[in-house]
Structure formats: C-alpha cells, structure tokens
CSV table of N, CA and C in Angstrom, one decimal:
chain,number,residue,atom,x,y,z
A,1,MET,N,-5.5,-16.6,-19.1
A,1,MET,CA,-4.3,-16.0,-19.5
A,1,MET,C,-4.2,-15.2,-17.7
A,2,GLY,N,-2.1,-15.4,-17.4
A,2,GLY,CA,-1.7,-14.4,-16.9
A,2,GLY,C,-1.8,-13.2,-16.7
A,3,VAL,N,-1.0,-12.9,-15.6
A,3,VAL,CA,-0.3,-11.2,-15.6
A,3,VAL,C,1.3,-11.3,-15.9
A,4,ALA,N,1.3,-10.2,-16.4
A,4,ALA,CA,2.8,-10.1,-16.5
A,4,ALA,C,3.5,-9.0,-16.9
A,5,ALA,N,4.1,-8.0,-15.6
A,5,ALA,CA,4.3,-7.1,-15.4
A,5,ALA,C,5.8,-6.9,-16.0
A,6,TRP,N,6.8,-5.5,-16.5
A,6,TRP,CA,8.1,-5.1,-16.5
A,6,TRP,C,8.2,-5.1,-15.2
A,7,ALA,N,9.4,-6.1,-14.1
A,7,ALA,CA,9.6,-5.3,-12.1
A,7,ALA,C,10.4,-5.6,-12.2
A,8,ASP,N,11.4,-4.5,-10.8
A,8,ASP,CA,12.7,-5.6,-10.7
A,8,ASP,C,11.9,-7.2,-9.1
A,9,GLN,N,11.5,-7.7,-9.3
A,9,GLN,CA,11.2,-9.5,-8.2
A,9,GLN,C,11.6,-9.0,-7.7
A,10,GLN,N,12.8,-8.5,-6.1
A,10,GLN,CA,12.3,-8.3,-5.0
A,10,GLN,C,12.1,-6.9,-4.7
A,11,LYS,N,12.0,-5.3,-6.1
A,11,LYS,CA,11.3,-4.6,-5.3
A,11,LYS,C,10.1,-5.1,-4.8
A,12,VAL,N,9.2,-5.3,-6.0
A,12,VAL,CA,7.9,-5.3,-5.9
A,12,VAL,C,7.5,-6.7,-5.0
A,13,GLU,N,9.4,-7.4,-4.6
A,13,GLU,CA,7.7,-8.8,-2.9
A,13,GLU,C,8.4,-7.3,-2.2
A,14,GLN,N,9.2,-6.0,-2.1
A,14,GLN,CA,9.1,-5.6,-1.1
A,14,GLN,C,8.8,-4.8,-0.7
A,15,ILE,N,7.2,-3.6,-1.2
A,15,ILE,CA,5.8,-3.2,-2.4
A,15,ILE,C,4.8,-4.1,-1.6
A,16,VAL,N,5.2,-5.5,-1.9
A,16,VAL,CA,3.6,-5.8,-1.6
A,16,VAL,C,3.3,-6.8,0.1
A,17,LEU,N,4.7,-6.8,0.8
A,17,LEU,CA,5.2,-7.3,1.9
A,17,LEU,C,4.7,-5.9,2.5
A,18,ASN,N,5.2,-4.5,2.8
A,18,ASN,CA,4.8,-3.5,3.1
A,18,ASN,C,3.5,-3.7,3.4
A,19,LEU,N,2.5,-3.7,1.8
A,19,LEU,CA,1.4,-3.3,2.0
A,19,LEU,C,0.5,-4.0,3.5
A,20,LEU,N,1.4,-5.1,2.8
A,20,LEU,CA,0.0,-6.4,3.3
A,20,LEU,C,0.4,-6.6,4.6
A,21,SER,N,1.3,-5.9,5.0
A,21,SER,CA,2.4,-5.2,7.2
A,21,SER,C,0.3,-4.3,7.0
A,22,ASN,N,0.8,-3.8,6.6
A,22,ASN,CA,0.0,-2.4,7.7
A,22,ASN,C,-1.2,-3.1,7.1
A,23,ALA,N,-1.9,-3.5,6.5
A,23,ALA,CA,-2.9,-4.1,6.5
A,23,ALA,C,-3.5,-4.6,7.2
A,24,VAL,N,-2.4,-5.5,7.7
A,24,VAL,CA,-2.3,-7.0,8.7
A,24,VAL,C,-2.4,-5.5,10.1
A,25,LYS,N,-1.6,-5.0,10.4
A,25,LYS,CA,-1.3,-4.1,11.0
A,25,LYS,C,-2.0,-2.7,11.9
A,26,PHE,N,-4.0,-3.0,10.6
A,26,PHE,CA,-4.8,-2.0,10.7
A,26,PHE,C,-5.8,-2.7,10.8
A,27,THR,N,-6.5,-3.6,10.0
A,27,THR,CA,-6.7,-4.8,10.2
A,27,THR,C,-7.9,-5.1,11.6
A,28,PRO,N,-9.0,-5.0,12.1
A,28,PRO,CA,-9.6,-5.5,13.2
A,28,PRO,C,-9.6,-7.1,12.8
A,29,ARG,N,-8.8,-8.1,13.7
A,29,ARG,CA,-9.3,-8.8,14.5
A,29,ARG,C,-9.9,-9.8,14.0
A,30,ASP,N,-11.1,-8.9,13.4
A,30,ASP,CA,-12.8,-10.1,12.7
A,30,ASP,C,-12.4,-9.8,11.2
A,31,GLY,N,-11.7,-9.1,10.8
A,31,GLY,CA,-11.6,-8.7,9.6
A,31,GLY,C,-10.6,-9.2,8.5
A,32,ASN,N,-10.8,-8.3,7.6
A,32,ASN,CA,-10.1,-9.5,5.8
A,32,ASN,C,-9.3,-8.9,5.4
A,33,VAL,N,-7.6,-9.2,4.6
A,33,VAL,CA,-7.0,-9.2,4.0
A,33,VAL,C,-7.1,-9.7,2.6
A,34,THR,N,-7.2,-8.7,1.3
A,34,THR,CA,-7.1,-9.8,0.3
A,34,THR,C,-6.1,-9.2,-1.0
A,35,VAL,N,-5.6,-9.8,-1.4
A,35,VAL,CA,-4.6,-9.7,-2.6
A,35,VAL,C,-5.5,-10.0,-3.9
A,36,SER,N,-4.9,-9.2,-5.0
A,36,SER,CA,-5.2,-9.5,-6.1
A,36,SER,C,-4.2,-9.1,-7.2
A,37,CYS,N,-4.5,-9.6,-9.1
A,37,CYS,CA,-3.8,-9.2,-9.6
A,37,CYS,C,-5.2,-9.1,-10.9
A,38,GLY,N,-4.1,-8.4,-12.0
A,38,GLY,CA,-4.8,-7.9,-12.5
A,38,GLY,C,-4.5,-7.0,-14.1
A,39,LEU,N,-5.0,-6.8,-14.9
A,39,LEU,CA,-4.8,-6.2,-15.4
A,39,LEU,C,-5.7,-5.1,-15.6
A,40,SER,N,-5.5,-3.2,-15.9
A,40,SER,CA,-6.1,-2.0,-15.7
A,40,SER,C,-5.0,-1.7,-17.0
A,41,GLY,N,-5.8,-1.4,-18.8
A,41,GLY,CA,-4.9,-1.1,-19.4
A,41,GLY,C,-4.2,-1.7,-20.1
A,42,ASP,N,-3.1,-0.7,-20.1
A,42,ASP,CA,-1.7,-1.6,-20.2
A,42,ASP,C,-0.5,-1.7,-19.0
A,43,GLN,N,-1.6,-1.6,-18.3
A,43,GLN,CA,-0.4,-2.1,-16.6
A,43,GLN,C,-1.3,-3.5,-16.0
A,44,GLY,N,-0.2,-3.7,-15.3
A,44,GLY,CA,-0.8,-5.0,-14.5
A,44,GLY,C,-0.2,-3.5,-13.5
A,45,THR,N,-1.7,-5.2,-12.3
A,45,THR,CA,-1.9,-4.4,-11.1
A,45,THR,C,-1.9,-5.3,-9.7
A,46,ILE,N,-1.4,-5.4,-9.0
A,46,ILE,CA,-1.4,-5.7,-7.6
A,46,ILE,C,-2.4,-4.7,-6.5
A,47,THR,N,-2.8,-5.3,-6.4
A,47,THR,CA,-4.2,-5.0,-5.3
A,47,THR,C,-4.3,-5.3,-3.9
A,48,VAL,N,-3.9,-4.4,-2.6
A,48,VAL,CA,-3.8,-5.0,-1.3
A,48,VAL,C,-5.3,-4.6,-0.6
A,49,ARG,N,-6.1,-5.4,-0.5
A,49,ARG,CA,-7.8,-4.4,0.1
A,49,ARG,C,-7.1,-5.0,1.9
A,50,ASP,N,-7.9,-3.9,2.3
A,50,ASP,CA,-8.1,-4.7,4.0
A,50,ASP,C,-9.2,-4.2,4.6
A,51,THR,N,-10.0,-4.1,5.3
A,51,THR,CA,-11.3,-3.6,6.0
A,51,THR,C,-11.3,-2.7,7.6
A,52,GLY,N,-9.7,-2.2,7.3
A,52,GLY,CA,-9.8,-1.2,8.7
A,52,GLY,C,-10.6,-0.4,8.6
A,53,PRO,N,-9.5,0.9,8.9
A,53,PRO,CA,-10.4,2.0,8.6
A,53,PRO,C,-10.7,2.9,7.9
A,54,GLY,N,-9.1,2.3,7.0
A,54,GLY,CA,-9.4,3.2,6.1
A,54,GLY,C,-8.7,4.0,5.8
A,55,VAL,N,-8.5,5.0,4.6
A,55,VAL,CA,-7.9,6.4,4.7
A,55,VAL,C,-8.6,7.7,4.5
A,56,PRO,N,-9.0,8.6,5.5
A,56,PRO,CA,-9.2,9.7,5.3
A,56,PRO,C,-9.0,10.6,3.2
A,57,ALA,N,-9.5,11.2,2.9
A,57,ALA,CA,-9.8,11.6,1.5
A,57,ALA,C,-9.0,11.9,1.5
A,58,GLU,N,-9.0,13.8,2.6
A,58,GLU,CA,-7.6,14.8,2.3
A,58,GLU,C,-5.9,14.2,3.1
A,59,LYS,N,-6.4,13.2,3.6
A,59,LYS,CA,-5.2,11.6,3.4
A,59,LYS,C,-4.2,11.7,2.6
A,60,THR,N,-5.2,11.1,1.1
A,60,THR,CA,-4.2,10.4,0.2
A,60,THR,C,-3.2,10.7,0.0
A,61,GLU,N,-3.1,11.7,0.3
A,61,GLU,CA,-1.3,12.0,-0.9
A,61,GLU,C,-0.1,12.1,0.4
A,62,VAL,N,-0.6,12.5,1.4
A,62,VAL,CA,0.2,13.4,2.3
A,62,VAL,C,0.8,11.4,2.9
A,63,ILE,N,-0.4,10.7,3.9
A,63,ILE,CA,0.7,8.9,3.8
A,63,ILE,C,2.3,8.9,3.0
A,64,PHE,N,2.2,9.3,2.1
A,64,PHE,CA,3.2,8.7,1.3
A,64,PHE,C,4.3,9.7,1.2
A,65,GLU,N,4.3,10.5,2.5
A,65,GLU,CA,5.2,11.2,2.4
A,65,GLU,C,6.4,10.5,3.5
A,66,PRO,N,7.8,10.8,4.6
A,66,PRO,CA,8.4,10.2,4.9
A,66,PRO,C,7.9,10.4,6.7
A,67,PHE,N,7.9,9.7,7.0
A,67,PHE,CA,8.3,9.8,8.5
A,67,PHE,C,5.9,10.2,8.5
A,68,VAL,N,5.4,10.1,8.1
A,68,VAL,CA,3.6,10.1,8.4
A,68,VAL,C,2.5,9.2,8.9
A,69,GLN,N,2.4,8.9,9.8
A,69,GLN,CA,1.6,7.3,9.9
A,69,GLN,C,0.6,8.4,10.4
A,70,LEU,N,-0.7,8.1,10.2
A,70,LEU,CA,-2.0,8.2,10.8
A,70,LEU,C,-2.3,7.3,12.2
A,71,GLY,N,-3.4,7.7,12.2
A,71,GLY,CA,-3.7,7.1,13.7
A,71,GLY,C,-3.0,7.0,14.7
A,72,ARG,N,-2.1,7.2,15.5
A,72,ARG,CA,-0.7,7.1,16.0
A,72,ARG,C,-0.6,8.2,17.3
A,73,SER,N,-1.3,7.8,18.2
A,73,SER,CA,-1.3,8.4,19.6
A,73,SER,C,-0.5,8.3,20.2
A,74,LEU,N,-0.5,8.5,21.5
A,74,LEU,CA,0.5,8.1,22.8
A,74,LEU,C,-0.1,6.7,23.6
A,75,THR,N,-1.8,6.5,23.1
A,75,THR,CA,-1.5,4.5,23.8
A,75,THR,C,-1.6,3.7,22.0
A,76,SER,N,-1.1,4.7,21.4
A,76,SER,CA,-1.3,3.4,20.1
A,76,SER,C,-0.6,2.2,20.1
A,77,HIS,N,-0.7,1.1,19.2
A,77,HIS,CA,0.3,-0.3,20.2
A,77,HIS,C,0.2,-0.2,18.6
A,78,GLN,N,0.5,0.4,17.2
A,78,GLN,CA,0.8,0.3,16.0
A,78,GLN,C,2.6,1.1,16.1
A,79,GLU,N,3.0,0.1,15.7
A,79,GLU,CA,4.7,0.6,15.4
A,79,GLU,C,5.1,0.5,14.3
A,80,GLY,N,5.9,1.9,13.6
A,80,GLY,CA,7.1,1.9,12.2
A,80,GLY,C,7.0,3.0,13.0
A,81,THR,N,7.6,3.2,11.3
A,81,THR,CA,8.4,4.8,11.4
A,81,THR,C,8.4,5.6,10.9
A,82,GLY,N,6.7,5.2,9.8
A,82,GLY,CA,6.2,5.5,8.4
A,82,GLY,C,7.2,5.9,7.0
A,83,LEU,N,7.7,5.4,7.1
A,83,LEU,CA,9.4,5.1,5.8
A,83,LEU,C,8.8,4.2,4.8
A,84,GLY,N,7.7,3.3,5.2
A,84,GLY,CA,7.1,2.3,3.9
A,84,GLY,C,6.2,2.7,2.6
A,85,LEU,N,5.8,3.2,3.2
A,85,LEU,CA,4.5,3.8,1.8
A,85,LEU,C,5.4,5.3,0.9
A,86,ALA,N,6.3,5.5,1.9
A,86,ALA,CA,7.3,6.6,1.0
A,86,ALA,C,8.2,5.9,0.0
A,87,ILE,N,8.8,4.8,0.6
A,87,ILE,CA,9.2,4.1,0.2
A,87,ILE,C,9.1,3.3,-1.2
A,88,SER,N,7.9,2.4,-0.6
A,88,SER,CA,7.4,1.4,-1.4
A,88,SER,C,6.9,2.7,-2.7
A,89,ARG,N,6.5,3.4,-2.9
A,89,ARG,CA,6.2,4.6,-4.3
A,89,ARG,C,7.3,4.8,-4.2
A,90,ASP,N,8.0,5.1,-4.5
A,90,ASP,CA,9.6,5.4,-4.7
A,90,ASP,C,10.2,4.6,-5.7
A,91,LEU,N,9.7,3.4,-5.4
A,91,LEU,CA,10.1,1.9,-5.6
A,91,LEU,C,9.3,1.6,-6.7
A,92,ALA,N,7.8,2.1,-6.6
A,92,ALA,CA,6.8,1.7,-8.5
A,92,ALA,C,7.6,2.1,-9.1
A,93,ARG,N,7.7,3.4,-8.8
A,93,ARG,CA,7.9,4.5,-10.0
A,93,ARG,C,9.4,5.3,-10.6
A,94,ALA,N,10.1,4.2,-9.8
A,94,ALA,CA,11.8,3.6,-10.3
A,94,ALA,C,11.9,1.9,-11.2
A,95,MET,N,10.4,2.0,-11.4
A,95,MET,CA,9.9,0.8,-12.0
A,95,MET,C,9.6,1.3,-13.4
A,96,GLY,N,8.0,2.7,-13.4
A,96,GLY,CA,7.5,3.4,-14.1
A,96,GLY,C,5.8,2.8,-13.8
A,97,GLY,N,6.4,2.6,-12.9
A,97,GLY,CA,4.3,2.3,-12.6
A,97,GLY,C,4.5,3.7,-10.7
A,98,ASP,N,3.2,3.3,-10.4
A,98,ASP,CA,3.2,4.5,-9.2
A,98,ASP,C,2.4,2.8,-7.5
A,99,LEU,N,1.6,3.9,-7.4
A,99,LEU,CA,1.4,2.9,-6.0
A,99,LEU,C,0.3,4.7,-5.3
A,100,CYS,N,-0.8,3.7,-5.7
A,100,CYS,CA,-1.9,4.5,-4.7
A,100,CYS,C,-3.6,4.2,-3.9
A,101,VAL,N,-4.1,5.2,-3.5
A,101,VAL,CA,-4.4,4.6,-2.4
A,101,VAL,C,-5.7,5.1,-2.2
A,102,ASP,N,-6.6,4.1,-2.4
A,102,ASP,CA,-8.3,4.4,-3.0
A,102,ASP,C,-8.7,4.4,-1.1
A,103,PRO,N,-9.2,6.4,-1.1
A,103,PRO,CA,-9.8,6.3,0.4
A,103,PRO,C,-11.0,5.2,0.2
A,104,ALA,N,-11.2,4.7,1.5
A,104,ALA,CA,-12.6,4.4,1.7
A,104,ALA,C,-12.7,4.5,3.5
A,105,PRO,N,-13.0,5.7,3.9
A,105,PRO,CA,-12.3,5.6,5.6
A,105,PRO,C,-13.8,5.1,6.2
A,106,GLY,N,-13.8,4.2,6.9
A,106,GLY,CA,-14.9,3.1,7.3
A,106,GLY,C,-15.2,1.5,6.8
A,107,GLU,N,-14.4,2.1,5.9
A,107,GLU,CA,-14.2,0.3,5.4
A,107,GLU,C,-13.4,-0.1,4.9
A,108,GLY,N,-12.2,0.2,5.1
A,108,GLY,CA,-11.3,-0.1,4.5
A,108,GLY,C,-10.2,0.5,3.9
A,109,ALA,N,-8.7,0.0,3.6
A,109,ALA,CA,-7.6,0.9,2.1
A,109,ALA,C,-8.0,0.0,1.5
A,110,ILE,N,-7.5,0.7,0.5
A,110,ILE,CA,-7.6,-0.5,-0.6
A,110,ILE,C,-6.4,0.6,-1.7
A,111,PHE,N,-4.7,-0.4,-1.2
A,111,PHE,CA,-3.4,0.6,-2.8
A,111,PHE,C,-3.6,-0.7,-3.0
A,112,THR,N,-2.8,0.3,-4.7
A,112,THR,CA,-2.3,-0.7,-5.7
A,112,THR,C,-1.6,0.0,-6.3
A,113,LEU,N,-0.8,-0.4,-5.9
A,113,LEU,CA,0.2,-1.4,-7.4
A,113,LEU,C,0.2,-1.1,-9.4
A,114,THR,N,0.7,0.0,-9.9
A,114,THR,CA,0.1,-0.5,-11.1
A,114,THR,C,1.8,-0.8,-11.7
A,115,LEU,N,1.9,-1.4,-12.6
A,115,LEU,CA,3.5,-1.4,-12.8
A,115,LEU,C,3.2,-1.5,-14.9
A,116,PRO,N,4.4,-1.3,-16.0
A,116,PRO,CA,3.9,-1.8,-16.5
A,116,PRO,C,4.1,-3.0,-17.3
A,117,SER,N,3.2,-3.4,-18.0
A,117,SER,CA,2.9,-4.6,-18.4
A,117,SER,C,4.1,-5.3,-19.4
A,118,ALA,N,4.1,-6.4,-19.4
A,118,ALA,CA,5.1,-6.4,-20.3
A,118,ALA,C,4.8,-7.7,-21.4
C-alpha cells in the first residue's frame, strides 16, 4: 500500500530539497543520509535523517526562525542564509502539515514533514 497526502507537489519538493541539502551539508564524508515516507495516524510523513552533529534540544524551535544557523563560525565552510527551515516550516503549515526536528545531538538530525493524508 502506498502513501498519499494532500499537498502542493512543488512545495513538497522545495521542502524535501532543503532538508536533503542541509543533511548533506552537515553530514561527515563517511556519514549517511536517509529518506523515508510513511503514515502516522491520519498524516503522511516524509523523514530525512542524517548522521551529522544533530540539533541541541534547546535549539529545536529556534532553528525554524529566519536567519538562524547552528554551528556558524568565521571558519565555517557552511553556506546559506538561514531561511531554508523557516520557509520550509511555513510551506508545510500552509498545506495543513508541519515540519519538526527530533534532537539527537551527536547522533544526527531527524526532520519530519507531516501532511494530511489523502
């Protein structure tokens, strides 16, 4: 059985592309990035999991604010404006879903996009 959700295809693609971009950016060379989809109650889910540094528990909400970036320093090689997660969450919520992160400091990050199932 497949998973179907009510959503705007372009918006979902934009969200997933942003999550994958972040996962690749923060995952070490020998790490892994995985994508899965499924059902959780009455919602379809897309989960992007990486084996990077993870997100500190106290930062799980602030990372969705505009212009916020974790791990940024003068010697950082990470690029970006800090808008991707803020825009992605807004897009998810506009479609009746949400975007959240499961903090797993030192074990990677797990981002889950939820959308109303069809």
